[in-house]
C-alpha positions as protocol buffer text, in pm:
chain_id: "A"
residue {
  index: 1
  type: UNK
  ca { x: -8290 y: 10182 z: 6556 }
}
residue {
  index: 2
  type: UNK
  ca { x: -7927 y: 10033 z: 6638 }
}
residue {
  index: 3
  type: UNK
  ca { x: -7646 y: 9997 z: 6417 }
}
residue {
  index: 4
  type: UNK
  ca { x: -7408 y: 9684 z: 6432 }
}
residue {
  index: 5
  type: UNK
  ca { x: -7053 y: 9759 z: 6301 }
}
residue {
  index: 6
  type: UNK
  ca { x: -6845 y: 9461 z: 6267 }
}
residue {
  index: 7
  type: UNK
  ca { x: -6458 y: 9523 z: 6233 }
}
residue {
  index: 8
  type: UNK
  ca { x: -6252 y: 9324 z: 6025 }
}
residue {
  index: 9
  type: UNK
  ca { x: -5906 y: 9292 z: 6076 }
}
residue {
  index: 10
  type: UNK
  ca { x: -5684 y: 9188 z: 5826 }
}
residue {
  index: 11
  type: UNK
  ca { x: -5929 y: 9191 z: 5554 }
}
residue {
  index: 12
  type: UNK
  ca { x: -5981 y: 8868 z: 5714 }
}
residue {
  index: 13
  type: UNK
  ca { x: -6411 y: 8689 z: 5852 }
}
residue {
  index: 14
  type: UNK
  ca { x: -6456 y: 8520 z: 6129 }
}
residue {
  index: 15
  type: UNK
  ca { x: -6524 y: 8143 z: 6034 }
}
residue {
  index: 16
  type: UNK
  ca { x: -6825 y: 8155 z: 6208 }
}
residue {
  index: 17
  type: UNK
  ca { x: -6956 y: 8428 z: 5914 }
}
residue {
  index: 18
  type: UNK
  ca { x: -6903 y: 8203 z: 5649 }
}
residue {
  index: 19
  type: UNK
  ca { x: -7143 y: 7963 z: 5496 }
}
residue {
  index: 20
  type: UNK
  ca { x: -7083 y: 7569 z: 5512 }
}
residue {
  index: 21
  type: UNK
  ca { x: -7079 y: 7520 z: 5184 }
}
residue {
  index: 22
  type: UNK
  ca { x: -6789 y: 7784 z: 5118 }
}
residue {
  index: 23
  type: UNK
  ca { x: -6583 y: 7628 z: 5376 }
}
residue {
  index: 24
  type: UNK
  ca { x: -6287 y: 7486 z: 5171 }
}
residue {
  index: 25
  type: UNK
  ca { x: -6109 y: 7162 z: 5379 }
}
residue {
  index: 26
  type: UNK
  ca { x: -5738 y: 7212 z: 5404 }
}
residue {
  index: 27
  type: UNK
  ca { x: -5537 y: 7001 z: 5120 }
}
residue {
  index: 28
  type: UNK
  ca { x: -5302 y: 6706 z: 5200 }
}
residue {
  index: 29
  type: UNK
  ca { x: -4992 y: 6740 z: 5084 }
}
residue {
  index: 30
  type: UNK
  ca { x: -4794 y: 6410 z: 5004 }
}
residue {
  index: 31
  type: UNK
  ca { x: -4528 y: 6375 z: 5226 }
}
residue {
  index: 32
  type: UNK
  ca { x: -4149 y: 6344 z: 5076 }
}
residue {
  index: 33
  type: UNK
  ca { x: -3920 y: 6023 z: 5134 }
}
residue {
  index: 34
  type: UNK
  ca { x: -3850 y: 5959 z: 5526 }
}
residue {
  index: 35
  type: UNK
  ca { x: -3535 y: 6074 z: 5617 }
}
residue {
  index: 36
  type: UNK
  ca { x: -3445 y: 5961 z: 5945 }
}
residue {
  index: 37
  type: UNK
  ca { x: -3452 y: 6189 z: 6240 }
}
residue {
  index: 38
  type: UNK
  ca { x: -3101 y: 6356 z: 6240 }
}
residue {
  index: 39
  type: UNK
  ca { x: -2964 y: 6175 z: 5948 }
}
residue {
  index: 40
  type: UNK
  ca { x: -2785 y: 6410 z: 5721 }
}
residue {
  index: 41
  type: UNK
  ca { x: -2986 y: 6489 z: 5406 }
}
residue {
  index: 42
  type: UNK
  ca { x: -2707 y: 6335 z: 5138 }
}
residue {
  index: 43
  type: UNK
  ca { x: -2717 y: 6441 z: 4769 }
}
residue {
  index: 44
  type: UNK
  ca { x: -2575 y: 6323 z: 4492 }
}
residue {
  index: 45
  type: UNK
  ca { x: -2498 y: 6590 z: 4181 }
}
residue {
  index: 46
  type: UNK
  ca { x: -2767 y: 6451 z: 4016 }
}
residue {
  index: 47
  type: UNK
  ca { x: -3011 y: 6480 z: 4283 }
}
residue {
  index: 48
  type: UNK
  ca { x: -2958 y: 6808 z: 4350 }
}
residue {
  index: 49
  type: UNK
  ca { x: -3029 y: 6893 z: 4027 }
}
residue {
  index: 50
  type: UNK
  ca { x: -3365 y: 6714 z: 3988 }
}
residue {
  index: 51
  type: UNK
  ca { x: -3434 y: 6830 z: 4317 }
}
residue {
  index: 52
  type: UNK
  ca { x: -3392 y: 7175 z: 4158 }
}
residue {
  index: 53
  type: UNK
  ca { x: -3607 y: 7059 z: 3823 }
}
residue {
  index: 54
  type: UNK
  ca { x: -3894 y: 6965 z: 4067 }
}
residue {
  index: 55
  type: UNK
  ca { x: -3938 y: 7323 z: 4219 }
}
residue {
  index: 56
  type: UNK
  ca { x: -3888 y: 7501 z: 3849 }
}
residue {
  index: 57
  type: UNK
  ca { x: -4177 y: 7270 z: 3728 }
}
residue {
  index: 58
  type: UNK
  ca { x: -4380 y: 7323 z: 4042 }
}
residue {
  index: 59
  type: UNK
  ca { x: -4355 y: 7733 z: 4019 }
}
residue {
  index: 60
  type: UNK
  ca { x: -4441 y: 7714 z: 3637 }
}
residue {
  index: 61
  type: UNK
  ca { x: -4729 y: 7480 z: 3696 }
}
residue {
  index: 62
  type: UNK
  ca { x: -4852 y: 7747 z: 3982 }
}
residue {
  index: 63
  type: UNK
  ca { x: -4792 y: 8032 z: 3746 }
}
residue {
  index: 64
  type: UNK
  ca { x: -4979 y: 7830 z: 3466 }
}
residue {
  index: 65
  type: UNK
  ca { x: -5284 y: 7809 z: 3673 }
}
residue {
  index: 66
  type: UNK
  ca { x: -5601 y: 7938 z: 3523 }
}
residue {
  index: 67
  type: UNK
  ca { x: -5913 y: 8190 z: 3671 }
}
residue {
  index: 68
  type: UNK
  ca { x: -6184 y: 7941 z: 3578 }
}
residue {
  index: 69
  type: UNK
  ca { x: -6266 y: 7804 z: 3897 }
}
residue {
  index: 70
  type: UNK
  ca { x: -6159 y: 8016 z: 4192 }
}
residue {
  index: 71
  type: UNK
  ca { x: -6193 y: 7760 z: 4522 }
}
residue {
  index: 72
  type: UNK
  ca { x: -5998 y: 7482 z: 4270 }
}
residue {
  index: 73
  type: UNK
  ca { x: -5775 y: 7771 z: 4183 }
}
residue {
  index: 74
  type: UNK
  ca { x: -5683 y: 7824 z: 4528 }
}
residue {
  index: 75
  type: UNK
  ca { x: -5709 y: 7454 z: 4667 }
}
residue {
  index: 76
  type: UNK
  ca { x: -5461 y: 7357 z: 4377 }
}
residue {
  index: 77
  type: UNK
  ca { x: -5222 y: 7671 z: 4442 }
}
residue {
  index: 78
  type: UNK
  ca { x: -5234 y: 7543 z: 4816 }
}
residue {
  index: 79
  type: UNK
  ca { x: -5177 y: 7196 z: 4696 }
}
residue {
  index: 80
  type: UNK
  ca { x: -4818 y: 7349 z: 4517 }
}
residue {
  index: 81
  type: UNK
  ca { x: -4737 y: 7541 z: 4785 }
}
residue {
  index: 82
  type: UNK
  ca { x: -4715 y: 7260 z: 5040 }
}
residue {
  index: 83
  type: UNK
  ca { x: -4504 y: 7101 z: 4776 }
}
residue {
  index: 84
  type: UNK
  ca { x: -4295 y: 7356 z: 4732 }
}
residue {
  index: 85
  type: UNK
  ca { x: -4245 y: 7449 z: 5107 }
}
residue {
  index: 86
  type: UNK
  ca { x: -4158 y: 7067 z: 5183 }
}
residue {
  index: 87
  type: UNK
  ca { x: -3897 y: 7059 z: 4871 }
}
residue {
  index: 88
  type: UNK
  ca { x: -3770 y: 7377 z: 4994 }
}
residue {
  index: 89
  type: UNK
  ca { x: -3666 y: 7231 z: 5340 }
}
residue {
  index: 90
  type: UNK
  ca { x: -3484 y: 6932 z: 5139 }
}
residue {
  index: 91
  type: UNK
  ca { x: -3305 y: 7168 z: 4918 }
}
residue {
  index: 92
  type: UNK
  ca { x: -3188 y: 7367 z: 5180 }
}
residue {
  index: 93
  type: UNK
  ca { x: -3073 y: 7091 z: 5411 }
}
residue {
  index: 94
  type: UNK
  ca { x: -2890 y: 6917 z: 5137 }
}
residue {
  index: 95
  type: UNK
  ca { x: -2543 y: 6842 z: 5121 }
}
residue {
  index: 96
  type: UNK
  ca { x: -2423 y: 6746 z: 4832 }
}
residue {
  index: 97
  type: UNK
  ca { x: -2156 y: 6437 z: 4816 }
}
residue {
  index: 98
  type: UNK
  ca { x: -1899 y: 6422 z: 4460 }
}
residue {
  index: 99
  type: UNK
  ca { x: -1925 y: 6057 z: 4440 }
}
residue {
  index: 100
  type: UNK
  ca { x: -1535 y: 6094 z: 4249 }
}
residue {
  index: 101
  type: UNK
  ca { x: -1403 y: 6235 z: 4566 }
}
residue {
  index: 102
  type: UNK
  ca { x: -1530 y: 5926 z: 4800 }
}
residue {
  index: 103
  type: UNK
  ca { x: -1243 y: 5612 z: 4866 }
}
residue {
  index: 104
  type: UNK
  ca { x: -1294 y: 5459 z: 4526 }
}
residue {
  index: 105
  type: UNK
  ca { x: -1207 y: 5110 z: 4677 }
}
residue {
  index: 106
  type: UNK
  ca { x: -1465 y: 5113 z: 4935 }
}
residue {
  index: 107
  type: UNK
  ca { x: -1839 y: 5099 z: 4904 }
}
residue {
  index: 108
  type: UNK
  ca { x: -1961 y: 5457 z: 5006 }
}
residue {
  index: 109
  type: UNK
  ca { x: -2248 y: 5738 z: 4884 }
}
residue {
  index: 110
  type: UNK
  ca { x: -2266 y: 5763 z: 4535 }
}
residue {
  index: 111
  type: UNK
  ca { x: -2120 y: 5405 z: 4451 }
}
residue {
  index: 112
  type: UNK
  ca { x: -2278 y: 5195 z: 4179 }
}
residue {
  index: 113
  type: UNK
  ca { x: -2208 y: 4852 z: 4267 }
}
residue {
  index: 114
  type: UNK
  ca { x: -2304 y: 4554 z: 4168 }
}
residue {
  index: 115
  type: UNK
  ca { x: -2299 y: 4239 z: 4411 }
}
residue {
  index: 116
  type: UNK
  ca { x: -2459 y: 3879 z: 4423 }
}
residue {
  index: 117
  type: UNK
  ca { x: -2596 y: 3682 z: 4658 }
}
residue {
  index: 118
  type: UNK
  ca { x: -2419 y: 3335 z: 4776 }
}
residue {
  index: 119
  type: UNK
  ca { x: -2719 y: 3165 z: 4777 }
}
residue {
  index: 120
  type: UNK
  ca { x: -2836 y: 3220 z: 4441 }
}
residue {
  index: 121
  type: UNK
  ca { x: -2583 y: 3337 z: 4189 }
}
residue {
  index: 122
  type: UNK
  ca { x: -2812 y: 3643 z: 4084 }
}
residue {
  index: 123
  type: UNK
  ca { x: -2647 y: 3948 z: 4002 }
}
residue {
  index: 124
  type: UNK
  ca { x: -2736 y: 4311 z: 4110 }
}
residue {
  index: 125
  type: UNK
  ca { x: -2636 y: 4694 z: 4059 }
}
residue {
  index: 126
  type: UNK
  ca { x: -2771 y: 4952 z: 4245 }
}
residue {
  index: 127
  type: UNK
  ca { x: -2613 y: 5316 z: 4309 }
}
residue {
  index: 128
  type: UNK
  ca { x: -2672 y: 5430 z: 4650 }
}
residue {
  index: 129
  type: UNK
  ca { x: -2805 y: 5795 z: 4647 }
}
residue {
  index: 130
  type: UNK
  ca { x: -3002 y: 6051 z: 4887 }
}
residue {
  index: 131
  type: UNK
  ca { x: -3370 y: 5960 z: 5011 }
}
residue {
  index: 132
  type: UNK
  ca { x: -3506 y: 6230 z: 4750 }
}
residue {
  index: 133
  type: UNK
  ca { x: -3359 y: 6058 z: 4429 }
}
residue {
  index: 134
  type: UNK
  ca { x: -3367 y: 5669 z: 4526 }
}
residue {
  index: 135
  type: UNK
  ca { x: -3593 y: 5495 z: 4221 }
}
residue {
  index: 136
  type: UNK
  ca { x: -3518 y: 5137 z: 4221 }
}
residue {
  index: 137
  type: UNK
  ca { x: -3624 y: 5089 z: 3876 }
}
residue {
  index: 138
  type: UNK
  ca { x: -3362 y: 5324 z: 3782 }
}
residue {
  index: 139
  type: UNK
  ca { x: -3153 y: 5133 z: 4013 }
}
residue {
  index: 140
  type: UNK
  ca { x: -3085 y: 5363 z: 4265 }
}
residue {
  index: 141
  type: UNK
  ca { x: -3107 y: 5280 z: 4638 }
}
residue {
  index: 142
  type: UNK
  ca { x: -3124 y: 5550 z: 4921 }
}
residue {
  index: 143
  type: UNK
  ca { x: -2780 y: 5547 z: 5185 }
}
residue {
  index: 144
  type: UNK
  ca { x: -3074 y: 5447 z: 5455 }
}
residue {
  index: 145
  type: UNK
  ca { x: -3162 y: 5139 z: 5286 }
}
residue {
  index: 146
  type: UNK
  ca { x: -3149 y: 4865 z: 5494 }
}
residue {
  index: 147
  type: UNK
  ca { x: -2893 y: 4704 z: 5175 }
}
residue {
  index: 148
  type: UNK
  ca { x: -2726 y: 4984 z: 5111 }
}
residue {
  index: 149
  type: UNK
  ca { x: -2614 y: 5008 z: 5495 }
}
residue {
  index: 150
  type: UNK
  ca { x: -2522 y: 4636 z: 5458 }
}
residue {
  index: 151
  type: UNK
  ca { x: -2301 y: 4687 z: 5199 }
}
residue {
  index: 152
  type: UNK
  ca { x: -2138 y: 5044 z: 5306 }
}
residue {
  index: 153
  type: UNK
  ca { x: -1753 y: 5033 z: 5380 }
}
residue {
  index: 154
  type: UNK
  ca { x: -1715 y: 4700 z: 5198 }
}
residue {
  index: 155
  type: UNK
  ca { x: -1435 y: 4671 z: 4951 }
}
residue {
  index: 156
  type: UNK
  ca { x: -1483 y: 4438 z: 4593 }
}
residue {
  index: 157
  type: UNK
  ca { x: -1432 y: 4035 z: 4685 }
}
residue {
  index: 158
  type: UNK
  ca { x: -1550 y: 4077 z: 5022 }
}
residue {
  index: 159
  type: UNK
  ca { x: -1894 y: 3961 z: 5217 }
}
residue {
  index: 160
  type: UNK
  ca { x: -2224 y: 4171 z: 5339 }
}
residue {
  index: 161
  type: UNK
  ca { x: -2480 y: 4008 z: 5599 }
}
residue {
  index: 162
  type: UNK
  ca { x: -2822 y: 4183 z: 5488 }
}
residue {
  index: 163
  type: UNK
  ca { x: -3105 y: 4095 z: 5695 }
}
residue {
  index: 164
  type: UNK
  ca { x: -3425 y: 4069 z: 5535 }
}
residue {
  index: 165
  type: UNK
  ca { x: -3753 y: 4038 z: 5766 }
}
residue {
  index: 166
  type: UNK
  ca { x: -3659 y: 3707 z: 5934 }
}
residue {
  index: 167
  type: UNK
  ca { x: -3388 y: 3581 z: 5756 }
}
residue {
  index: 168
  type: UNK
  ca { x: -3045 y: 3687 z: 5680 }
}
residue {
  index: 169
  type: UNK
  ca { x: -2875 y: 3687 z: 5315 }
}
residue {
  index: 170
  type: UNK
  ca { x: -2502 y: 3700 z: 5205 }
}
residue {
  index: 171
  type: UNK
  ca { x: -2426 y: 3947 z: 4953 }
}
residue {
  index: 172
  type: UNK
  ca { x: -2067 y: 3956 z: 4765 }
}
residue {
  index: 173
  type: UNK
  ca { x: -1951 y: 4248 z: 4633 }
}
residue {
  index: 174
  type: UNK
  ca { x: -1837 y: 4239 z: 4294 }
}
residue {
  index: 175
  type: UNK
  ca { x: -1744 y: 4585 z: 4155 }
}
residue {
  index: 176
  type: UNK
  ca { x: -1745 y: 4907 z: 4246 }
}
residue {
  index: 177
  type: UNK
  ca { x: -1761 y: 5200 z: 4028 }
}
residue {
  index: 178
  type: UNK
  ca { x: -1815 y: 5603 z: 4089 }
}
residue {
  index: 179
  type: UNK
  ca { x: -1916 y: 5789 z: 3761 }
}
């Protein structure tokens, strides 16, 4: 009679000693806005602090999960994790911006400004922000924004060129505001 001993290491099987069935597939995480490779991860106040409001509520929603089901348990705690990990690499690359300390006649990060086209007389506002916080039905635009860059270091009265797909659109600016 022989004896097999099998040593674990790290408390930890071999995936070839584990049924199919309990083979759990590795959750996808959403990715986060793009921020451009090396662009500067810009924050307003604002976004800072929701950015900071998102990681609360994620620890409190991984603290709040139950023992009912122990492979959802862990797939969802993997799930918040990832989340968590990725909002922990904006947080920690942020810098903030005061919008009140920018030039307050010039279109810069943190502006709210509204502006029209020449073509058609429609009016717009938009405050450009970081990547993280950008919501455009909160009007809010992020600083990569193909408008936003039309329109940065443009002062009230004068003229942006924004290109959109194939064709090109004027934009005036008509006020400029930092709250």
């Amino acid at each position: 009679m022989s004896i097999l001993l099998i040593f674990i290491e790290n408390d930890e099987m071999s995936r070839g000693f584990v049924k199919e069935e309990d083979q759990e597939e590795a959750p996808i995480i959403p990715p986060r806005a793009a921020l451009p490779a090396g662009a500067t991860n810009y924050v307003t106040p604002v976004g800072m602090e929701e950015l900071l409001e998102e990681k609360r509520q994620l620890e409190q929603e991984r603290a709040a999960l139950g023992p009912e089901n122990e492979m959802e348990r862990r797939r969802a705690q993997a799930v918040i994790d990832g989340k968590v990990k990725l909002l922990n690499e904006r947080i920690n690359s942020a810098r903030i911006i005061q919008p009140k300390e920018q030039a307050q006649e010039e279109v810069r990060f943190g502006a709210l400004v509204e502006f029209a086209g020449l073509e058609k007389e429609l009016t717009q506002k938009f405050q450009i922000v970081g990547v993280d916080e950008a919501d455009v039905k909160k009007q809010k635009i992020a600083f990569v924004a193909p408008i936003a860059r039309a329109l940065t270091g443009k002062k009230a009265g004068e003229t942006a060129e924004f290109v959109m797909g194939a064709s090109s659109k004027k934009l005036k600016i008509l006020n400029i505001n930092y709250n």
